[in-house]
Tab-separated table of N, CA and C in Angstrom:
chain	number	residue	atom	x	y	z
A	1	UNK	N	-17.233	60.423	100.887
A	1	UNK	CA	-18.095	61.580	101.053
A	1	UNK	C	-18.903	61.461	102.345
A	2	UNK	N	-19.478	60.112	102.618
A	2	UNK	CA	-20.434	59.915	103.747
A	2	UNK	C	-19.531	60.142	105.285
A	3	UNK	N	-17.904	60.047	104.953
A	3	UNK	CA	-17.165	60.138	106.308
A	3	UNK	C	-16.755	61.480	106.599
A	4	UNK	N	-16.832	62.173	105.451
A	4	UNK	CA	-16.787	63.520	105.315
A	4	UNK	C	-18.132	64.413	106.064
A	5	UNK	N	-18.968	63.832	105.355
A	5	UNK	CA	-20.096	64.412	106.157
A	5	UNK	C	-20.630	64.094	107.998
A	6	UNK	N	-20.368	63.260	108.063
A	6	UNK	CA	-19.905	62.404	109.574
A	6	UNK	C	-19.353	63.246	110.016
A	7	UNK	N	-18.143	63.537	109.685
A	7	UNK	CA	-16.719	63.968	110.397
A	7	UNK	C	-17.442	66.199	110.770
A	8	UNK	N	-18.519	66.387	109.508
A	8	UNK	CA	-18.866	67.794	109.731
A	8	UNK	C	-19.998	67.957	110.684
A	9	UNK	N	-20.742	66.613	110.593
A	9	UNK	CA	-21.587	66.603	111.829
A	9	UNK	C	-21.549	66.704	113.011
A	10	UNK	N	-20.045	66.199	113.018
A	10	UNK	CA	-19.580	65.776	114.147
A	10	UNK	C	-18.966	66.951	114.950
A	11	UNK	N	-17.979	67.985	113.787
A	11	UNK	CA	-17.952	68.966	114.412
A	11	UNK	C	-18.907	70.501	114.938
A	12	UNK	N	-20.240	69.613	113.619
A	12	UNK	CA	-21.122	71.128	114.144
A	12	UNK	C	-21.471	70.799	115.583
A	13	UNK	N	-21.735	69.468	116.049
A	13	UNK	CA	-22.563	69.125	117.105
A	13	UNK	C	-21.160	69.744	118.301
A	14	UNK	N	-20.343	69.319	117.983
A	14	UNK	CA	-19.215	69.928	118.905
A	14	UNK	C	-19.022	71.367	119.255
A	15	UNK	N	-19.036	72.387	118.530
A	15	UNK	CA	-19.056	73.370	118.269
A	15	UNK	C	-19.625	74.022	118.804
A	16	UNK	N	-21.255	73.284	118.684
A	16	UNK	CA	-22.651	73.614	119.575
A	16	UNK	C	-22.656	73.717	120.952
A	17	UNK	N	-22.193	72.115	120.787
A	17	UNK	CA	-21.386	71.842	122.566
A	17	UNK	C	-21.046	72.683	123.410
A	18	UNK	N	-19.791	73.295	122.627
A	18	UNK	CA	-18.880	74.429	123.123
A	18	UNK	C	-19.253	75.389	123.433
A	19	UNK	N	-20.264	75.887	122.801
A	19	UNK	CA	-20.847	77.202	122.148
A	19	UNK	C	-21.622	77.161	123.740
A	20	UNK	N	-22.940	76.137	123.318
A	20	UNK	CA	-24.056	76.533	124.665
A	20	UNK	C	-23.375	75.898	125.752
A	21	UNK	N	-22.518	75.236	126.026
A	21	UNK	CA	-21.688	75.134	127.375
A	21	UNK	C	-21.676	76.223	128.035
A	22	UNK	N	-20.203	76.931	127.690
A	22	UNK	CA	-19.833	78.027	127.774
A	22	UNK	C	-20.863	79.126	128.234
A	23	UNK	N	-21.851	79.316	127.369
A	23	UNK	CA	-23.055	80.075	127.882
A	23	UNK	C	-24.173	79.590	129.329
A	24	UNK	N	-24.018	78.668	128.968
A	24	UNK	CA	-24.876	78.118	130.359
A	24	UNK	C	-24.484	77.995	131.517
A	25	UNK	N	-22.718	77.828	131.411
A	25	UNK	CA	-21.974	77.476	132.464
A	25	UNK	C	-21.673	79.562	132.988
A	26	UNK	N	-21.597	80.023	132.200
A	26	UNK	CA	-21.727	81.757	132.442
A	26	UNK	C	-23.199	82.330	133.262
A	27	UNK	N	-24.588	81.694	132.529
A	27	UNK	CA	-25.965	82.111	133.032
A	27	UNK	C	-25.757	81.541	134.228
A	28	UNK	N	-25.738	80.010	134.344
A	28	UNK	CA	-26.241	79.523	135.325
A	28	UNK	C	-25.369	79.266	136.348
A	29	UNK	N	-24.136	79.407	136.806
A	29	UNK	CA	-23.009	79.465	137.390
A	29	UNK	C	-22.525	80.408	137.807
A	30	UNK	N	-21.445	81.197	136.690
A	30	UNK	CA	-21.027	82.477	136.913
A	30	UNK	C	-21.119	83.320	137.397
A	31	UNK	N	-22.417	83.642	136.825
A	31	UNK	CA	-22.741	85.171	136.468
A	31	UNK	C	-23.485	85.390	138.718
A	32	UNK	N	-24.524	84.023	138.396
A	32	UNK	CA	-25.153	83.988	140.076
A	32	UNK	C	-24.017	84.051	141.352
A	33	UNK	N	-23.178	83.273	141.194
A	33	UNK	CA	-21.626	83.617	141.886
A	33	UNK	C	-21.251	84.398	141.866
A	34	UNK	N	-20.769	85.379	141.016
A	34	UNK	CA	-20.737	86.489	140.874
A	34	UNK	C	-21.628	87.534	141.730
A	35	UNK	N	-22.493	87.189	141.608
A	35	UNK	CA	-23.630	88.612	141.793
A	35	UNK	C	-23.683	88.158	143.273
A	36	UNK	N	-23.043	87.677	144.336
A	36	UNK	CA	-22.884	87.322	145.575
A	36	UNK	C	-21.848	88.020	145.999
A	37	UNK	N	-20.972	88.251	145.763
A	37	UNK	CA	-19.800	88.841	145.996
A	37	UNK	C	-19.308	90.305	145.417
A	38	UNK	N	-18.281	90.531	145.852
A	38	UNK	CA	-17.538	91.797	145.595
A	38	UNK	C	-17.799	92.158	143.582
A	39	UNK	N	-18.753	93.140	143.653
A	39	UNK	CA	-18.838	93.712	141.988
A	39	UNK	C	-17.748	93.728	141.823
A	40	UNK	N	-16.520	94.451	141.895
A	40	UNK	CA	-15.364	94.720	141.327
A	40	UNK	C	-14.678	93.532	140.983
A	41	UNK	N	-14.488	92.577	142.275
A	41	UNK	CA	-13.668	91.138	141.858
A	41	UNK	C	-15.022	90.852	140.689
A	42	UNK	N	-16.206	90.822	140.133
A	42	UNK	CA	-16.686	90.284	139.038
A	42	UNK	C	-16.323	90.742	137.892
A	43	UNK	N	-16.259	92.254	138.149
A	43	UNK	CA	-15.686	92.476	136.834
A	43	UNK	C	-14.224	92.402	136.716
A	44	UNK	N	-13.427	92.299	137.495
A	44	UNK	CA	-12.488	91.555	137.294
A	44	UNK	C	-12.511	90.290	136.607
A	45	UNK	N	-13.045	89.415	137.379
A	45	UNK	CA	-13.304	87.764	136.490
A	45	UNK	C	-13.840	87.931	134.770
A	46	UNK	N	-14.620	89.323	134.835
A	46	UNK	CA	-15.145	88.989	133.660
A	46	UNK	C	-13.867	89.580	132.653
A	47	UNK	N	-13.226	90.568	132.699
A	47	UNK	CA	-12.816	91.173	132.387
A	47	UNK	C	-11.530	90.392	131.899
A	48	UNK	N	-10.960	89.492	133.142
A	48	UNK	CA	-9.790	88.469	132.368
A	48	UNK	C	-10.742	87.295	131.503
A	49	UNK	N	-11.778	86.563	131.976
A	49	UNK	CA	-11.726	85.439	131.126
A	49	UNK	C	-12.582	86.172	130.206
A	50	UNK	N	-13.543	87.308	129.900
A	50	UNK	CA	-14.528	87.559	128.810
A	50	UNK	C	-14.080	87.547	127.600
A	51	UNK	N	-12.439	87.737	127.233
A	51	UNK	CA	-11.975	87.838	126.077
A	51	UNK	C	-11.635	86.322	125.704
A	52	UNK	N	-11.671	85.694	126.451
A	52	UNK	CA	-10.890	84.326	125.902
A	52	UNK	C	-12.629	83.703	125.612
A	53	UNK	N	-13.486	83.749	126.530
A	53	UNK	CA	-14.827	83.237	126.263
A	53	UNK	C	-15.247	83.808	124.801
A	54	UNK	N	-14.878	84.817	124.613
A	54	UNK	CA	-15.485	85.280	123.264
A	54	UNK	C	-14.648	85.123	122.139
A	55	UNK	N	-13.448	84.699	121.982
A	55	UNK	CA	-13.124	84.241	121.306
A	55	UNK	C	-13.342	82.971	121.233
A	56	UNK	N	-13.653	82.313	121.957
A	56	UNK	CA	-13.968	80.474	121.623
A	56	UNK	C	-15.329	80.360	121.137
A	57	UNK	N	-16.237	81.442	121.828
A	57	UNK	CA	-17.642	81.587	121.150
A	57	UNK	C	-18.091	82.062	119.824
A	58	UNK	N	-16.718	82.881	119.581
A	58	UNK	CA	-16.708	83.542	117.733
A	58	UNK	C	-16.275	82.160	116.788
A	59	UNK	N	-15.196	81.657	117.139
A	59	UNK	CA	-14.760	80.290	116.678
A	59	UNK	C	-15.593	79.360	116.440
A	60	UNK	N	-16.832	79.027	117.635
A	60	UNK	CA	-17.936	78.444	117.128
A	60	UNK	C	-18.763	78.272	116.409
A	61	UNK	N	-18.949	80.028	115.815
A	61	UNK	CA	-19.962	80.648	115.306
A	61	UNK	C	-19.144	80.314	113.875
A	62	UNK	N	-17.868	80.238	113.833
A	62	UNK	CA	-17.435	80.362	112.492
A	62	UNK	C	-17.365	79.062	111.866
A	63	UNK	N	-17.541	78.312	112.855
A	63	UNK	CA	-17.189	76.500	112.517
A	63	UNK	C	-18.883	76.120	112.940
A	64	UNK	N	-19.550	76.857	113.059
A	64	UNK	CA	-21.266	76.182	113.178
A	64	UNK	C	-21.453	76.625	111.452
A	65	UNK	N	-21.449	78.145	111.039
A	65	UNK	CA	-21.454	78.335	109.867
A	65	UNK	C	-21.058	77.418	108.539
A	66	UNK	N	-19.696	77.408	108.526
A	66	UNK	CA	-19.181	76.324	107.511
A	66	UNK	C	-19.695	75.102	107.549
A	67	UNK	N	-19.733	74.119	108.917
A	67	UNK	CA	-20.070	72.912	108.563
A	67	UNK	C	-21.525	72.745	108.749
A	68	UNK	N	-22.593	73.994	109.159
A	68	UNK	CA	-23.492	73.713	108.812
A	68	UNK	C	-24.421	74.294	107.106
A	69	UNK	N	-23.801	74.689	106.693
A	69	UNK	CA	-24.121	75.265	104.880
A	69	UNK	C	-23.284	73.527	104.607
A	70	UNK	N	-21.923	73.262	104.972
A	70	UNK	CA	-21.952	72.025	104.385
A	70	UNK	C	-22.838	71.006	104.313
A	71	UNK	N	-23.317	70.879	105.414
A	71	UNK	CA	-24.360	69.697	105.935
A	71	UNK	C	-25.652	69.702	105.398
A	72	UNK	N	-25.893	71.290	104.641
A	72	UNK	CA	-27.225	71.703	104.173
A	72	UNK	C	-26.986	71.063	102.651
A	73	UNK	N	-25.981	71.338	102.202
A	73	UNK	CA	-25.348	70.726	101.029
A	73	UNK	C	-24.880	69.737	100.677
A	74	UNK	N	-24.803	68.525	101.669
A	74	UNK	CA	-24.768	67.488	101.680
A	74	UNK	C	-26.142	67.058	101.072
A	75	UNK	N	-26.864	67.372	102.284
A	75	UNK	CA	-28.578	67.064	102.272
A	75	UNK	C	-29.357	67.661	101.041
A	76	UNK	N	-28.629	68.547	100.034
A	76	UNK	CA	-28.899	68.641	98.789
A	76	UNK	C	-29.626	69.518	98.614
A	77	UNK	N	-29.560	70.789	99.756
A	77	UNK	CA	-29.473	72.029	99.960
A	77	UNK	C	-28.418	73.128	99.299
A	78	UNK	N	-29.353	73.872	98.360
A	78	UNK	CA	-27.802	74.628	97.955
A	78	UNK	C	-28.676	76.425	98.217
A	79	UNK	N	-27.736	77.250	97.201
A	79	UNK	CA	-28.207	78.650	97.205
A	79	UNK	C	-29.819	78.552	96.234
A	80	UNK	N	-29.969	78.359	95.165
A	80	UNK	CA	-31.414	78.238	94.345
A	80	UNK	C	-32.302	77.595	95.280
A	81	UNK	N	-32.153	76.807	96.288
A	81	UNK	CA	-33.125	76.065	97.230
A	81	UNK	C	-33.928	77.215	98.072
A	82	UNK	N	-33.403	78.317	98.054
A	82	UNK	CA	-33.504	79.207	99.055
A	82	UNK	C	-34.523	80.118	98.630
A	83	UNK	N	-34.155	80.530	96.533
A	83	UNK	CA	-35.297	81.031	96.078
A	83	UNK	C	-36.315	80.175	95.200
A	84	UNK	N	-36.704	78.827	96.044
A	84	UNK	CA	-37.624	78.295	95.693
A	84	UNK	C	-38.869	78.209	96.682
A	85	UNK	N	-39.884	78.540	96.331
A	85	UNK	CA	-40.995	78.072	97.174
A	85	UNK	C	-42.121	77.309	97.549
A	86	UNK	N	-41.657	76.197	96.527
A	86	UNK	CA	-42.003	74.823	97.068
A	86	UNK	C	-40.768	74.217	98.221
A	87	UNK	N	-39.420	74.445	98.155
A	87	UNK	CA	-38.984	73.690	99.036
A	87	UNK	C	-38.741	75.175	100.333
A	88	UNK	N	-39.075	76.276	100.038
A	88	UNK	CA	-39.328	77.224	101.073
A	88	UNK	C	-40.328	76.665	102.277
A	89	UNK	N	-41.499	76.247	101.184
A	89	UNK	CA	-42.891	75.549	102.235
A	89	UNK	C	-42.487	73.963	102.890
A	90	UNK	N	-41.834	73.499	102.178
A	90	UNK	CA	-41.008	72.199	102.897
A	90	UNK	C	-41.219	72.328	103.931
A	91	UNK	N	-41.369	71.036	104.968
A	91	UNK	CA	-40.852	70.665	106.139
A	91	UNK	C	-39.107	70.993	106.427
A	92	UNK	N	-38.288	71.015	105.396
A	92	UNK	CA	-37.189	71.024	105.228
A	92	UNK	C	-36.681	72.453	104.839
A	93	UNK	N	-37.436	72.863	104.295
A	93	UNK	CA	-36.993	74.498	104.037
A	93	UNK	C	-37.615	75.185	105.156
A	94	UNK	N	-38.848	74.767	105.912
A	94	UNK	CA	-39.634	75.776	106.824
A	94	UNK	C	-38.605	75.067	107.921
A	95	UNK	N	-37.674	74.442	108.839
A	95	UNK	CA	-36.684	74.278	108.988
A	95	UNK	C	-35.892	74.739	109.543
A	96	UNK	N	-34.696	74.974	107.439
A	96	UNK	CA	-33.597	75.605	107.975
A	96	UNK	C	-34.073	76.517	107.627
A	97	UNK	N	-34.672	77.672	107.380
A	97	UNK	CA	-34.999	79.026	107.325
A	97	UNK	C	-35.437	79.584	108.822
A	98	UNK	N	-35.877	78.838	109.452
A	98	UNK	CA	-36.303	78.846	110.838
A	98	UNK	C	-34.813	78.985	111.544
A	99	UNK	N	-34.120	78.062	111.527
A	99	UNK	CA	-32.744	77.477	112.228
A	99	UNK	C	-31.767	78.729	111.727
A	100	UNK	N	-31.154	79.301	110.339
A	100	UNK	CA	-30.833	80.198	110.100
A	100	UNK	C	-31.328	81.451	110.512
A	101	UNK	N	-32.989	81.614	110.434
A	101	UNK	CA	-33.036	83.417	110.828
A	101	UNK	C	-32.463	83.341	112.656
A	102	UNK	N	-32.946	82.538	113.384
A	102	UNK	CA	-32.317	82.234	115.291
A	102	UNK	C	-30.984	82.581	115.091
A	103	UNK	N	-30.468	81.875	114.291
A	103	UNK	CA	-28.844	81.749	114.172
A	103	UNK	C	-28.837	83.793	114.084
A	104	UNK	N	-28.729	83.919	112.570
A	104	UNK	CA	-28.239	85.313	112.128
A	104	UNK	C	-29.020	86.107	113.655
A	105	UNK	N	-30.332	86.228	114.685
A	105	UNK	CA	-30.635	86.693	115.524
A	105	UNK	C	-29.321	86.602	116.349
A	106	UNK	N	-28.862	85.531	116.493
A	106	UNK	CA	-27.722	85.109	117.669
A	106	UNK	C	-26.529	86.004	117.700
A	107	UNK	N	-26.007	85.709	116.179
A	107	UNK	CA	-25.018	86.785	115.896
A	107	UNK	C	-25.060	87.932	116.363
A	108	UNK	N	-26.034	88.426	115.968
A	108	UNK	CA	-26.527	89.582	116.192
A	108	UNK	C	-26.318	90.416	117.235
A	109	UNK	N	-27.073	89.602	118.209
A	109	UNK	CA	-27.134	89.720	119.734
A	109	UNK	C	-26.110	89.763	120.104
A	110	UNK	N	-25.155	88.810	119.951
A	110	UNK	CA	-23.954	87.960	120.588
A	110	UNK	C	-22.925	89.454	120.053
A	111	UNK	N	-22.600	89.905	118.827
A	111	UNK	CA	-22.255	91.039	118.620
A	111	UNK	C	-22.401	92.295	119.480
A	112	UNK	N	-23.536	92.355	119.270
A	112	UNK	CA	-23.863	93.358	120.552
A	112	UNK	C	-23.537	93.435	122.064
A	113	UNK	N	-24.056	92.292	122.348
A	113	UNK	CA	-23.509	91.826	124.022
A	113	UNK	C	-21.776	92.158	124.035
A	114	UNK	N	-21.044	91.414	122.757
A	114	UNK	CA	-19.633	90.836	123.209
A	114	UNK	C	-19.145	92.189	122.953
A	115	UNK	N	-19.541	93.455	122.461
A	115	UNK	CA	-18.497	94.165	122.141
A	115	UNK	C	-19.036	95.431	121.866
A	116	UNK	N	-20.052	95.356	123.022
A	116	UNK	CA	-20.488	96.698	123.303
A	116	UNK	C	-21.285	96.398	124.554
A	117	UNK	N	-22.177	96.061	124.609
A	117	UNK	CA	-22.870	95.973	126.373
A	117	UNK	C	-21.935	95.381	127.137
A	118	UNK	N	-21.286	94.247	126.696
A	118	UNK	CA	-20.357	93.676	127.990
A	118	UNK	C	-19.380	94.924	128.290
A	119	UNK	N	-18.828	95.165	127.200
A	119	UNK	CA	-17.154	95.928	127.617
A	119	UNK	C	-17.708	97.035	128.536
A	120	UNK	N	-18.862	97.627	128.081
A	120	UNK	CA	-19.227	98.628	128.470
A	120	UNK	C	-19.631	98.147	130.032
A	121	UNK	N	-20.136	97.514	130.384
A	121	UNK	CA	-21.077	97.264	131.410
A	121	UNK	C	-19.877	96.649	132.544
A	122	UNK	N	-18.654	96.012	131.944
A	122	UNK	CA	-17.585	95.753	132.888
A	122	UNK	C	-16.993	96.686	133.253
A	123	UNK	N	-16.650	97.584	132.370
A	123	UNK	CA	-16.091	99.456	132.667
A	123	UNK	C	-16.538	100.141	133.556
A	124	UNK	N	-17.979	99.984	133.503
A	124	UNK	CA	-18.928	100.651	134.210
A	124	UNK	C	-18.754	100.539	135.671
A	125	UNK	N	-19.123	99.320	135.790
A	125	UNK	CA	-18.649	98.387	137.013
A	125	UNK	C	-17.358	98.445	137.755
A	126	UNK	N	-16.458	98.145	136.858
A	126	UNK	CA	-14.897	99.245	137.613
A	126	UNK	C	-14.807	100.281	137.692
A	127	UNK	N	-15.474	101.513	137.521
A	127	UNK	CA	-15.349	102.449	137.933
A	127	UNK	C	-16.372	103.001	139.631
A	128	UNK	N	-17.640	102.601	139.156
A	128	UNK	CA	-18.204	102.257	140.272
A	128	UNK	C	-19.682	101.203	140.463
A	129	UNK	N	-19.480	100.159	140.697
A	129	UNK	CA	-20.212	99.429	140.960
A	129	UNK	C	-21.659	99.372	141.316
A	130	UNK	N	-21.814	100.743	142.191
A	130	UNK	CA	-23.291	100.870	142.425
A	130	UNK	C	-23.797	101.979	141.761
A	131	UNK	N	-23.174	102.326	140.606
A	131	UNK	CA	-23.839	103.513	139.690
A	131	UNK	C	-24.890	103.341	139.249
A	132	UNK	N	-25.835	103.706	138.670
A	132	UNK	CA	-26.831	103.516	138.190
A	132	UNK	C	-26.664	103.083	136.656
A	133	UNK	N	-25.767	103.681	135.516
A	133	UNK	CA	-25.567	102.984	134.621
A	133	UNK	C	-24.455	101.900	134.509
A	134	UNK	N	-24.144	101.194	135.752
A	134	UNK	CA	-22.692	100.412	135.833
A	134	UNK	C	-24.130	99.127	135.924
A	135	UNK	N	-25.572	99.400	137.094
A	135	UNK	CA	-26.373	98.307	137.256
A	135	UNK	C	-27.890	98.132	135.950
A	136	UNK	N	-27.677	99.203	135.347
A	136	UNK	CA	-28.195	98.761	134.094
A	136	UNK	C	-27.529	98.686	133.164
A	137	UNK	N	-26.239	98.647	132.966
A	137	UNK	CA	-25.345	97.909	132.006
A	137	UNK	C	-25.347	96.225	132.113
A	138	UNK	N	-25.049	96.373	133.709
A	138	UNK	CA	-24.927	95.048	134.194
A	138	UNK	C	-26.376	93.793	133.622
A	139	UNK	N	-27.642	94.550	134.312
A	139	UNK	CA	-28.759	94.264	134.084
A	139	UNK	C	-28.718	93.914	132.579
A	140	UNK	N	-28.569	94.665	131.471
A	140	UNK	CA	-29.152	94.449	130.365
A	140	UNK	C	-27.811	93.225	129.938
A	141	UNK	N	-26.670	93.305	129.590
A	141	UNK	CA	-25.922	92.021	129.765
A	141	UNK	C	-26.475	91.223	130.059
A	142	UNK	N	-26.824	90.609	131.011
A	142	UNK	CA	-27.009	89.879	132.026
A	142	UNK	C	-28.367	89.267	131.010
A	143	UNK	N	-29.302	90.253	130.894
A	143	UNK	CA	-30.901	90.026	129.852
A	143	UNK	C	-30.175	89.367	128.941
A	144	UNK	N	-29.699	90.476	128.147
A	144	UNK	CA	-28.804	89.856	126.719
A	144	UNK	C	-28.421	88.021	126.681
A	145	UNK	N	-27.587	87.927	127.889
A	145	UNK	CA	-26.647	86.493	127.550
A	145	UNK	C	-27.900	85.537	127.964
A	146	UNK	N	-29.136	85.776	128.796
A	146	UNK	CA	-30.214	85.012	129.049
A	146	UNK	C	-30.809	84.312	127.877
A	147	UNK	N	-31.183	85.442	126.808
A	147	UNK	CA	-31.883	85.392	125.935
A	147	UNK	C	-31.503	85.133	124.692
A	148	UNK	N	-30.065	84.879	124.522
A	148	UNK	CA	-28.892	84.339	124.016
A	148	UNK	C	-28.952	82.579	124.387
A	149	UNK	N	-29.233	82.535	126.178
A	149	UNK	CA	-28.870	80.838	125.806
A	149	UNK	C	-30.846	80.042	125.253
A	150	UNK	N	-31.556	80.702	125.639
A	150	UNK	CA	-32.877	80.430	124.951
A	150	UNK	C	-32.929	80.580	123.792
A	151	UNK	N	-32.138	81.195	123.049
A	151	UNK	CA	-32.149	81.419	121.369
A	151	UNK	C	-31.387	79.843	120.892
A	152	UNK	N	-29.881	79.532	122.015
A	152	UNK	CA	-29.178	78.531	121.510
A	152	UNK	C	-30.089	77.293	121.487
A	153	UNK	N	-30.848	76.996	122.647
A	153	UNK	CA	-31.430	75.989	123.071
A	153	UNK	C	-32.838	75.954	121.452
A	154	UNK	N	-33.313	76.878	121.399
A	154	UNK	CA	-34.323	77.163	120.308
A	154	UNK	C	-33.593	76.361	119.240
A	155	UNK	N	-32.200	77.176	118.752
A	155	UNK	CA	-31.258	76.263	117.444
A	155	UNK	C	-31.382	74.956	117.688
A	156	UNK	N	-31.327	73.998	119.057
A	156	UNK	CA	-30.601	72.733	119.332
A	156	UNK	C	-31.925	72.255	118.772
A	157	UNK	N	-32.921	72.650	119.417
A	157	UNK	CA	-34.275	71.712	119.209
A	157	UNK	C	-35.002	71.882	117.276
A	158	UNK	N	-34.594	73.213	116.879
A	158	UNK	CA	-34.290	73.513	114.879
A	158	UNK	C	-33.475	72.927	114.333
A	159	UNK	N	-32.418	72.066	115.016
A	159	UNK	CA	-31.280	71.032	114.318
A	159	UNK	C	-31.871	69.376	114.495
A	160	UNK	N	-32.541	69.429	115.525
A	160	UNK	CA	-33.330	67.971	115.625
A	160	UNK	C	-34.507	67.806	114.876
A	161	UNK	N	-35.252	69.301	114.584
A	161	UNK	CA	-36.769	68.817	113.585
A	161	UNK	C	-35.833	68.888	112.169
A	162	UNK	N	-34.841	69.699	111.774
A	162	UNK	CA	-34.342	69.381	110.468
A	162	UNK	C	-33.501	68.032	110.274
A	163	UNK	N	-33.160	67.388	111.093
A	163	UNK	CA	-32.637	66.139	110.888
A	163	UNK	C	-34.151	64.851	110.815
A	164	UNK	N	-34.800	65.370	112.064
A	164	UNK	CA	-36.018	64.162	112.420
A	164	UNK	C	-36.809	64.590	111.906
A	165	UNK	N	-37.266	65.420	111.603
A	165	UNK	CA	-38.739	66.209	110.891
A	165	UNK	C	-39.777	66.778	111.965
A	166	UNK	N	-40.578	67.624	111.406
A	166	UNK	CA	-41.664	68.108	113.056
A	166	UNK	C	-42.379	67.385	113.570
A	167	UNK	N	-42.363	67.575	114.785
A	167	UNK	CA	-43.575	66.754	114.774
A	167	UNK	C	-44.936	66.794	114.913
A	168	UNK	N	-45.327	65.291	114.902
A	168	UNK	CA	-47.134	65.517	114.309
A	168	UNK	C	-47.757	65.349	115.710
């Protein structure tokens, strides 16, 4: 059981990996490279790799999910834990309730961005680049995936007080 749980740790932390890589290497790389050069070749770039990025980023989301409810359930976290409010007030419930509502925010967002502001805002952009709704498509994307990798970074440091506890 204990290699089992190892082995799910191992892939949430991976997952994570993947997850805020991917995003950071897009904010802090990409996207600034991008915005130097020819709009059209960007939305080009985005336009071939955005589908493969978002599918490895949905994959994450689906393998952060599972092995992290496992890991909650390891730790002897189940569904009744959730409508209790002594372990609600927990260090351990105040937590993952914390770490879950960021998360379901992420989705959220990440929904929105991947499959409606992006598509839209790359469209926009191929048709004409200096439109006014092609550069506030662009713009709000651009907000979106920002505030997306500050949400991830928020989770990383909600996975270290639920493992280490808060601190004093």
């Amino acid at each position: 059981m204990f290699t089992l749980y190892l082995a799910s740790v191992w892939l949430h932390i991976l997952a994570a990996i993947t997850w805020i890589g991917g995003s950071l290497f897009l904010v802090l790389v990409a996207v600034p490279w991008l915005r130097r050069g020819d709009r059209t070749l960007a939305a080009r770039f985005l336009t071939e790799t955005g589908p493969r990025l978002r599918a490895i980023g949905w994959i994450c989301f689906a393998i952060l999910a599972v092995t992290g409810s496992y890991n909650l359930w390891v730790r002897g976290v189940d569904l009744a834990s959730f409508g209790d409010p002594a372990w609600r007030a927990s260090p351990l419930g105040r937590a993952a309730l914390a770490k879950l509502a960021v998360y379901a925010l992420v989705l959220i967002a990440s929904a929105v961005h991947d499959f409606s502001i992006g598509p839209r805002a790359v469209a926009a952009i191929e048709r004409d680049p200096t439109a006014p709704d092609a550069v506030r498509l662009r713009r709000l994307a651009a907000h979106m995936g920002r505030a997306n990798v500050v949400a991830a970074l928020v989770l990383v440091a909600l996975g270290v007080i639920l493992v280490r506890g808060w601190p004093t």
